[in-house]
Coordinates of C-alpha atoms in Angstrom, one line a residue:
M30 CA -36.1 14.5 28.8
T31 CA -36.4 13.6 25.1
I32 CA -33.5 15.1 23.2
K33 CA -34.6 16.0 19.5
P34 CA -32.3 14.5 16.8
V35 CA -29.9 16.0 14.7
H36 CA -30.1 15.5 11.2
V37 CA -27.1 15.0 8.8
I38 CA -27.7 15.0 5.1
G39 CA -24.9 12.7 3.4
G40 CA -23.6 9.4 4.3
G41 CA -20.1 10.1 2.9
L42 CA -16.7 10.2 5.1
A43 CA -18.2 13.5 6.8
G44 CA -21.7 12.7 7.1
S45 CA -20.7 9.2 8.8
E46 CA -18.3 10.8 11.1
A47 CA -20.5 13.7 12.1
A48 CA -23.5 11.0 12.7
W49 CA -21.1 8.8 14.9
Q50 CA -19.9 11.8 17.1
I51 CA -23.4 13.1 17.8
A52 CA -24.4 9.5 18.5
Q53 CA -21.2 9.1 20.8
A54 CA -22.1 12.3 22.9
G55 CA -25.8 10.7 23.7
V56 CA -27.5 12.6 21.2
P57 CA -30.0 11.0 18.7
V58 CA -29.0 11.4 14.9
V59 CA -31.0 10.9 11.6
L60 CA -28.7 10.2 9.0
H61 CA -30.0 10.7 5.4
E62 CA -28.1 9.1 2.4
M63 CA -30.0 9.5 -0.9
R64 CA -28.3 6.2 -2.4
P65 CA -29.4 3.9 -3.7
V66 CA -32.5 6.1 -4.1
R67 CA -30.6 8.1 -6.4
G68 CA -27.2 7.3 -7.6
T69 CA -24.0 9.4 -8.4
D70 CA -21.6 9.5 -11.2
A71 CA -18.7 8.1 -9.0
H72 CA -20.4 5.9 -6.4
Q73 CA -20.8 2.0 -7.0
T74 CA -22.3 0.7 -4.1
E75 CA -24.8 1.6 -1.2
A76 CA -22.2 1.5 1.5
L77 CA -21.9 4.4 3.8
A78 CA -18.4 6.1 3.6
E79 CA -17.7 4.6 0.1
L80 CA -14.4 5.7 -1.2
V81 CA -14.7 7.1 -5.0
C82 CA -11.1 8.4 -6.0
S83 CA -8.3 7.0 -3.7
N84 CA -8.1 4.4 -1.4
S85 CA -5.2 6.4 0.6
F86 CA -5.5 8.5 3.7
R87 CA -1.7 9.6 2.8
S88 CA 0.9 9.9 5.1
D89 CA 0.4 8.2 8.6
D90 CA 3.5 9.7 10.2
W91 CA 2.3 12.4 12.8
R92 CA 5.7 13.8 13.5
F93 CA 6.7 15.3 10.4
N94 CA 3.5 15.3 8.0
A95 CA 0.4 17.3 8.6
V96 CA -2.0 14.7 7.5
G97 CA -0.2 12.2 9.7
L98 CA -1.1 14.9 12.6
L99 CA -4.6 14.8 11.5
H100 CA -4.8 11.2 12.0
A101 CA -3.3 11.4 15.4
E102 CA -5.8 14.3 16.3
M103 CA -8.7 12.4 15.0
R104 CA -7.6 9.0 16.6
R105 CA -7.8 11.3 20.1
C106 CA -11.4 12.2 19.1
D107 CA -12.5 8.7 18.8
S108 CA -12.8 8.9 15.1
L109 CA -15.0 6.1 13.4
I110 CA -13.2 6.9 10.0
L111 CA -9.6 6.4 11.3
S112 CA -10.8 3.4 13.4
A113 CA -12.4 1.7 10.7
G114 CA -9.3 2.8 8.4
D115 CA -6.7 1.2 10.8
A116 CA -8.8 -2.1 11.1
H117 CA -9.1 -2.2 7.2
Q118 CA -5.3 -1.0 6.1
V119 CA -3.5 -2.4 3.4
P120 CA 0.2 -1.9 2.6
A121 CA 0.9 1.5 1.3
G122 CA 4.7 2.3 2.7
G123 CA 4.4 5.1 5.2
A124 CA 0.6 5.9 4.3
L125 CA -2.4 4.7 5.3
A126 CA -4.4 3.0 2.6
V127 CA -7.3 1.0 3.3
D128 CA -9.3 -1.8 1.4
R129 CA -12.1 0.1 0.1
D130 CA -15.2 -2.5 0.5
G131 CA -13.7 -3.8 4.2
F132 CA -13.6 0.0 5.4
A133 CA -16.8 1.2 4.1
A134 CA -18.6 -2.2 5.3
A135 CA -17.3 -1.4 8.6
V136 CA -18.3 2.0 8.9
T137 CA -21.8 1.2 7.7
A138 CA -21.9 -1.7 10.1
R139 CA -21.1 0.4 13.1
L140 CA -23.4 3.2 12.2
E141 CA -26.3 0.8 11.7
A142 CA -25.9 -0.9 15.0
H143 CA -25.4 2.4 17.0
P144 CA -28.8 2.7 19.1
L145 CA -29.0 6.3 18.7
V146 CA -28.4 6.3 14.7
E147 CA -31.3 6.3 12.6
I148 CA -30.4 5.5 8.8
V149 CA -33.1 7.0 6.1
R150 CA -32.5 6.1 2.7
E151 CA -33.9 9.3 0.8
E152 CA -32.9 12.3 -0.9
V153 CA -33.4 15.5 0.7
A154 CA -34.1 17.6 -2.3
G155 CA -33.8 21.4 -1.7
L156 CA -33.5 23.1 1.8
P157 CA -34.0 20.9 4.9
P158 CA -37.7 21.1 6.3
A159 CA -38.1 24.1 8.5
E160 CA -38.7 21.7 11.7
W161 CA -35.1 20.2 11.3
D162 CA -33.7 23.0 13.9
S163 CA -30.2 21.2 13.8
V164 CA -29.0 20.1 10.5
I165 CA -25.4 19.1 9.1
I166 CA -25.2 19.3 5.5
A167 CA -22.6 16.8 4.4
T168 CA -23.3 16.4 1.0
G169 CA -19.8 16.4 -0.3
P170 CA -18.4 16.8 -3.7
L171 CA -21.2 15.1 -5.2
T172 CA -24.1 17.2 -3.9
S173 CA -27.6 16.6 -5.9
P174 CA -28.4 19.5 -8.2
A175 CA -31.7 20.2 -6.2
M176 CA -29.7 20.8 -2.9
A177 CA -26.8 22.7 -5.0
D178 CA -29.4 24.8 -6.6
A179 CA -31.2 25.6 -3.1
L180 CA -28.0 26.4 -1.5
L181 CA -27.2 29.0 -4.4
G182 CA -30.7 30.5 -4.0
L183 CA -30.2 30.8 -0.2
T184 CA -26.4 32.0 -0.3
G185 CA -26.7 34.2 -3.4
E186 CA -23.5 32.8 -5.0
D187 CA -23.0 32.3 -8.7
S188 CA -21.3 28.9 -8.5
L189 CA -20.7 25.8 -6.4
S190 CA -18.7 23.8 -8.6
F191 CA -15.3 22.4 -9.4
F192 CA -14.1 19.3 -11.4
D193 CA -12.6 16.4 -9.8
A194 CA -11.1 13.0 -11.8
I195 CA -10.6 9.5 -10.8
A196 CA -8.0 6.9 -11.5
P197 CA -7.9 3.5 -13.0
I198 CA -7.7 0.5 -10.9
I199 CA -5.6 -2.6 -12.6
H200 CA -5.7 -6.2 -12.0
L201 CA -2.5 -7.4 -10.5
D202 CA -2.1 -10.8 -12.5
S203 CA -2.0 -8.6 -15.5
I204 CA 1.0 -6.6 -14.4
D205 CA 4.1 -7.7 -16.3
M206 CA 6.5 -7.9 -13.0
D207 CA 9.5 -9.1 -15.2
I208 CA 9.5 -5.1 -15.9
A209 CA 7.8 -3.8 -12.9
W210 CA 9.2 -4.3 -9.3
R211 CA 8.0 -3.5 -5.6
Q212 CA 9.6 -1.0 -3.5
S213 CA 8.3 1.9 -1.3
R214 CA 10.1 5.3 -2.2
Y215 CA 13.2 5.3 -0.1
D216 CA 12.3 1.8 1.1
K217 CA 10.1 3.6 3.6
E218 CA 8.3 1.3 5.9
G219 CA 4.6 1.8 6.6
P220 CA 2.9 1.0 9.7
G221 CA 2.6 -2.6 9.0
G222 CA 6.5 -2.6 8.3
D223 CA 6.2 -3.4 4.7
A224 CA 9.0 -1.3 2.9
A225 CA 7.9 -2.6 -0.6
A226 CA 4.3 -1.6 -0.7
Y227 CA 4.2 -0.1 -4.2
I228 CA 4.7 -1.7 -7.8
N229 CA 6.8 0.6 -9.9
C230 CA 7.0 0.7 -13.6
P231 CA 10.1 2.5 -15.3
M232 CA 10.0 4.8 -18.3
N233 CA 13.2 5.9 -20.4
R234 CA 13.1 9.2 -21.9
E235 CA 12.1 7.9 -25.5
Q236 CA 9.1 6.2 -23.7
Y237 CA 8.0 9.1 -21.4
E238 CA 8.1 11.5 -24.4
A239 CA 5.9 9.3 -26.4
F240 CA 3.8 8.8 -23.2
I241 CA 3.4 12.6 -23.0
D242 CA 2.4 13.0 -26.6
A243 CA -0.2 10.4 -26.2
L244 CA -1.8 12.0 -23.5
L245 CA -1.9 15.3 -25.0
N246 CA -3.4 14.2 -28.3
G247 CA -5.8 11.8 -26.8
P248 CA -9.7 12.5 -27.0
K249 CA -10.7 14.0 -23.6
T250 CA -14.1 14.2 -21.9
E251 CA -15.2 17.9 -22.0
F252 CA -18.2 19.4 -20.7
K253 CA -19.1 23.1 -22.1
E254 CA -21.3 24.0 -19.7
W255 CA -18.7 23.6 -17.1
E256 CA -15.8 25.0 -18.9
N257 CA -15.2 27.7 -16.4
V258 CA -15.4 25.4 -13.4
P259 CA -12.0 25.1 -11.8
Y260 CA -10.1 21.9 -11.0
F261 CA -9.0 20.7 -7.7
D262 CA -5.5 21.3 -7.7
G263 CA -4.7 18.1 -5.6
C264 CA -6.5 15.8 -7.9
L265 CA -5.9 17.4 -11.5
P266 CA -6.2 15.0 -14.5
I267 CA -2.6 14.0 -15.8
E268 CA -3.7 15.4 -19.2
V269 CA -3.9 19.0 -17.4
M270 CA -0.5 18.4 -15.6
A271 CA 1.3 17.5 -18.7
E272 CA -0.4 20.6 -20.5
R273 CA 1.6 22.7 -17.9
G274 CA 4.8 21.5 -19.1
R275 CA 6.0 18.4 -20.4
E276 CA 8.3 18.2 -17.5
T277 CA 5.5 18.5 -14.9
L278 CA 4.5 14.7 -14.5
R279 CA 8.3 13.6 -13.7
H280 CA 8.0 16.3 -11.0
G281 CA 4.7 14.7 -9.7
P282 CA 3.2 11.5 -9.8
M283 CA 6.2 10.1 -12.1
K284 CA 9.1 11.3 -10.2
P285 CA 11.6 8.7 -10.3
V286 CA 13.2 9.7 -6.9
G287 CA 13.9 7.2 -4.1
L288 CA 13.5 4.1 -6.3
T289 CA 15.9 1.7 -7.9
N290 CA 15.3 -1.1 -10.4
P291 CA 16.8 -4.1 -8.9
R292 CA 17.5 -5.3 -12.3
D293 CA 19.5 -2.7 -13.4
P294 CA 20.4 -0.8 -10.3
M295 CA 22.9 1.5 -11.8
V296 CA 20.7 3.0 -14.7
K297 CA 18.7 5.6 -13.4
A298 CA 14.6 5.5 -14.8
H299 CA 13.9 8.8 -16.4
A300 CA 10.3 8.6 -15.0
I301 CA 8.4 6.1 -13.1
V302 CA 4.6 4.9 -12.8
Q303 CA 3.6 3.4 -9.2
L304 CA 0.6 1.8 -8.4
R305 CA -0.8 1.1 -4.8
Q306 CA -2.7 -1.9 -3.3
D307 CA -6.5 -1.1 -3.6
N308 CA -7.9 -4.0 -1.8
A309 CA -7.3 -6.6 0.8
L310 CA -6.7 -9.5 -1.2
G311 CA -4.2 -7.4 -3.2
T312 CA -5.9 -8.1 -6.4
L313 CA -6.5 -4.9 -7.7
W314 CA -4.0 -1.7 -7.8
N315 CA -4.5 1.9 -8.2
M316 CA -2.6 4.0 -10.6
V317 CA -1.3 6.7 -8.3
G318 CA -1.8 10.3 -9.4
F319 CA -3.4 8.9 -12.4
Q320 CA -6.8 10.9 -12.2
T321 CA -7.7 11.4 -15.9
K322 CA -10.4 12.8 -18.2
L323 CA -9.2 10.6 -21.3
K324 CA -12.2 9.1 -22.9
H325 CA -12.6 5.5 -22.0
G326 CA -12.0 4.2 -25.7
V327 CA -8.3 5.4 -25.3
Q328 CA -7.5 5.0 -21.5
A329 CA -6.5 1.5 -22.1
E330 CA -4.4 2.0 -25.4
V331 CA -2.5 5.0 -23.7
F332 CA -1.9 3.7 -20.4
R333 CA -0.5 0.1 -21.9
M334 CA 2.4 2.3 -23.4
I335 CA 3.8 2.1 -19.8
P336 CA 6.5 -0.7 -19.4
G337 CA 4.9 -3.3 -17.2
L338 CA 1.4 -2.3 -18.3
Q339 CA 1.3 -3.5 -21.8
N340 CA -1.2 -6.3 -21.0
A341 CA -2.7 -4.4 -18.2
Q342 CA -6.9 -5.5 -17.5
F343 CA -8.6 -2.8 -16.0
A344 CA -11.3 -3.4 -13.2
R345 CA -11.9 0.3 -13.5
L346 CA -11.1 3.4 -16.2
G347 CA -10.9 6.7 -15.0
G348 CA -13.3 9.3 -14.9
L349 CA -14.3 12.8 -14.6
H350 CA -17.1 14.2 -12.4
R351 CA -18.2 17.9 -11.0
N352 CA -17.8 18.5 -7.5
T353 CA -19.4 21.2 -5.3
F354 CA -17.8 23.6 -2.4
L355 CA -19.1 26.7 -0.8
N356 CA -17.2 30.1 -0.5
S357 CA -17.0 29.2 3.3
P358 CA -15.0 31.9 4.2
R359 CA -17.9 34.4 3.2
L360 CA -20.9 32.1 4.1
L361 CA -19.8 30.1 7.3
D362 CA -19.2 31.4 10.7
G363 CA -16.8 30.1 13.1
Q364 CA -19.1 27.3 14.3
L365 CA -19.7 26.4 10.6
R366 CA -22.8 27.3 10.7
L367 CA -24.4 28.8 7.5
K368 CA -24.7 32.9 8.3
A369 CA -27.9 33.1 6.5
E370 CA -29.5 30.2 8.3
P371 CA -27.5 29.1 11.3
R372 CA -29.6 25.9 12.0
L373 CA -27.7 24.8 8.8
R374 CA -24.0 23.6 9.4
F375 CA -21.6 22.1 6.7
A376 CA -19.1 19.3 6.8
G377 CA -16.8 17.9 4.3
Q378 CA -15.7 18.6 0.8
V379 CA -18.5 20.8 0.5
T380 CA -16.8 23.3 2.7
G381 CA -13.7 23.6 0.8
V382 CA -11.4 21.1 2.2
E383 CA -9.7 18.9 0.2
G384 CA -9.2 15.1 0.6
Y385 CA -10.8 12.3 2.5
V386 CA -9.4 12.9 5.9
E387 CA -9.8 16.5 5.8
S388 CA -13.6 15.8 5.0
A389 CA -14.1 13.6 7.8
A390 CA -12.2 15.9 10.1
I391 CA -14.8 18.7 9.4
G392 CA -17.3 16.2 9.7
L393 CA -16.1 15.1 13.3
L394 CA -15.8 18.8 14.5
T395 CA -19.4 19.5 13.1
G396 CA -20.6 16.6 14.9
R397 CA -19.2 17.6 18.3
L398 CA -20.4 21.1 17.6
A399 CA -23.9 20.3 16.9
A400 CA -24.2 17.7 20.0
A401 CA -22.9 20.2 22.4
E402 CA -25.4 22.8 21.1
R403 CA -28.1 20.3 21.5
L404 CA -27.2 19.3 25.0
G405 CA -26.9 23.1 25.8
R406 CA -23.0 23.2 26.3
P407 CA -21.6 25.0 23.4
I408 CA -18.1 24.4 22.6
E409 CA -15.2 26.2 20.8
T410 CA -13.4 24.7 17.8
P411 CA -10.1 23.3 18.9
P412 CA -7.2 25.9 18.9
V413 CA -5.6 27.3 15.5
T414 CA -2.5 25.6 16.6
T415 CA -3.8 21.9 16.0
A416 CA -4.5 20.5 12.6
L417 CA -8.1 20.4 13.1
G418 CA -8.4 24.0 14.3
A419 CA -6.4 25.2 11.6
L420 CA -8.8 23.3 8.9
V421 CA -11.5 25.5 10.4
A422 CA -9.5 28.8 10.4
H423 CA -8.5 28.3 6.5
I424 CA -12.2 27.6 5.6
T425 CA -13.9 30.2 7.7
G426 CA -11.2 32.9 6.5
G427 CA -8.8 33.0 9.1
H428 CA -6.0 32.4 6.5
L429 CA -7.3 34.7 3.6
E430 CA -6.9 38.1 5.4
G431 CA -4.9 39.6 2.6
G432 CA -7.8 39.0 0.2
G433 CA -8.1 36.6 -3.1
S434 CA -10.6 33.7 -3.8
F435 CA -11.2 31.0 -1.8
Q436 CA -9.7 27.4 -3.0
P437 CA -10.2 23.9 -1.5
M438 CA -6.6 23.0 0.4
N439 CA -5.5 20.0 2.1
I440 CA -4.0 20.2 5.7
N441 CA -0.4 21.5 5.8
Y442 CA 1.9 22.9 8.1
G443 CA 1.4 26.2 6.7
L444 CA -2.0 26.6 8.0
L445 CA -0.6 26.4 11.4
P446 CA 1.0 29.3 13.4
P447 CA 4.7 29.0 12.9
M448 CA 7.3 28.1 15.4
E449 CA 11.0 29.2 15.1
A450 CA 13.2 26.3 13.7
P451 CA 15.2 24.7 16.8
K452 CA 19.0 25.0 16.4
K453 CA 19.9 22.4 19.0
D454 CA 18.7 19.0 20.0
A455 CA 17.9 17.7 23.4
S456 CA 21.4 17.0 24.4
G457 CA 22.6 20.7 23.1
G458 CA 24.3 19.7 19.8
K459 CA 24.0 21.9 16.9
I460 CA 21.2 20.6 14.4
P461 CA 22.1 20.9 10.8
M462 CA 20.6 23.5 8.8
K463 CA 18.9 21.1 6.3
E464 CA 17.5 18.9 9.2
R465 CA 15.9 22.1 11.0
G466 CA 12.8 22.0 8.8
R467 CA 12.0 18.4 10.2
A468 CA 13.0 19.4 13.6
K469 CA 10.1 22.3 13.1
K470 CA 7.6 20.1 11.9
Q471 CA 8.2 17.8 15.1
L472 CA 7.9 20.6 17.5
M473 CA 4.7 21.9 15.8
S474 CA 3.2 18.4 15.7
Q475 CA 3.7 17.8 19.4
R476 CA 2.4 21.5 20.1
A477 CA -1.0 20.5 18.4
L478 CA -1.1 17.1 20.1
D479 CA -0.7 19.0 23.5
D480 CA -3.1 21.8 23.0
L481 CA -5.9 19.2 21.5
D482 CA -5.6 17.5 24.7
R483 CA -6.1 20.4 26.8
W484 CA -9.0 21.2 24.4
L485 CA -10.7 17.8 24.8
G486 CA -10.0 18.3 28.5
A487 CA -12.1 21.2 28.5
E488 CA -14.9 19.7 26.5
H489 CA -15.0 16.7 28.8
L490 CA -15.1 19.1 31.9
A491 CA -17.9 21.1 30.4
A492 CA -19.8 18.0 29.7
A493 CA -19.4 16.7 33.4
E494 CA -20.9 20.2 34.9

């Protein structure tokens, strides 16, 4: 029997992951990507799964970090994104960061080589054709205006937008290593064993205060027609953070804790700027947390105020672009289908999850849900005790019962049902109060993986039947 294809619109991380999951289930899939026919403000290549903001998938520690737990769950689900990320990892302490170009090339090559995947380079303007009876819309934060307008008309929403910003990238050989030094925070080793995965640039109080003044006074890119559109809290421009208080950056991306200057170990820096490796060669470094809307003409001048970056040469300056997300709790059902038109599923940041990993995770789930539906064996989403299930519960309203406006969110332990912090360890010894939080996270993580294994087992059993 010929199986009709599922159509996936958008070749970012979510769309690529969804297409992979569908094809791996034995269902043909047509992946529609508008680049290079139509470009975006942020993409620079034609590759699928191009990373346009940060090259980091954040912490890879599944025991004590929710995003690391999400990594572990996705690996157990045969994630294309995590597989390509693991294969193209670059040093980043305890985080999983990847070489952008190698990662995107790997994802593209594997999808192009899959016999059940057809990649069509075209823009799907407006709603998909009616004859496409199973569609995943994974157009992401850079949804085209035509698609956004069509969704507005279908949903009756007033707005689908928010701001997002990208950070500058610097050439390594222009960084003054007589001032900067390599060290990961708290000397934490990453998966590759590197405990010096970041470059650190220290500031004293006077330098920090002058830098904050320059941020606040520098000309910014403004978009009057978008002025009521919110920012992603997890990707705020540094100027917006500085406007919230002069100390905000010192307690955010410029916090000096866990780092010691080897040239003057007795003197603690007032603030520290970190850079993270951006490519496998190690020639390009990303300014961590330095998303910015400063105009290009002043960015280099302001960022060269940072000790160690006084001669910095920029491979890419920062920028600002408008992103898109749905009011998912009101518009989507528990299977991530549009209530107004159930043939349409949504995946990725357009659903209101924040971050590359979370976007790919929702792509993974929509792909599995669509494939199971096409094969006549519908499945439920994973239990809410898993990171995957908790994300679905958040975006479909499970964590908004008290009311309030829907906002994009990263995965975090607060989205999972709580467990009581253990008071004793395996040997019966008392766990100190300050360590119980970590012990609780480990219990929740282990519960999540156990419950995910049971969910996968049920899914495999249904497939066998």
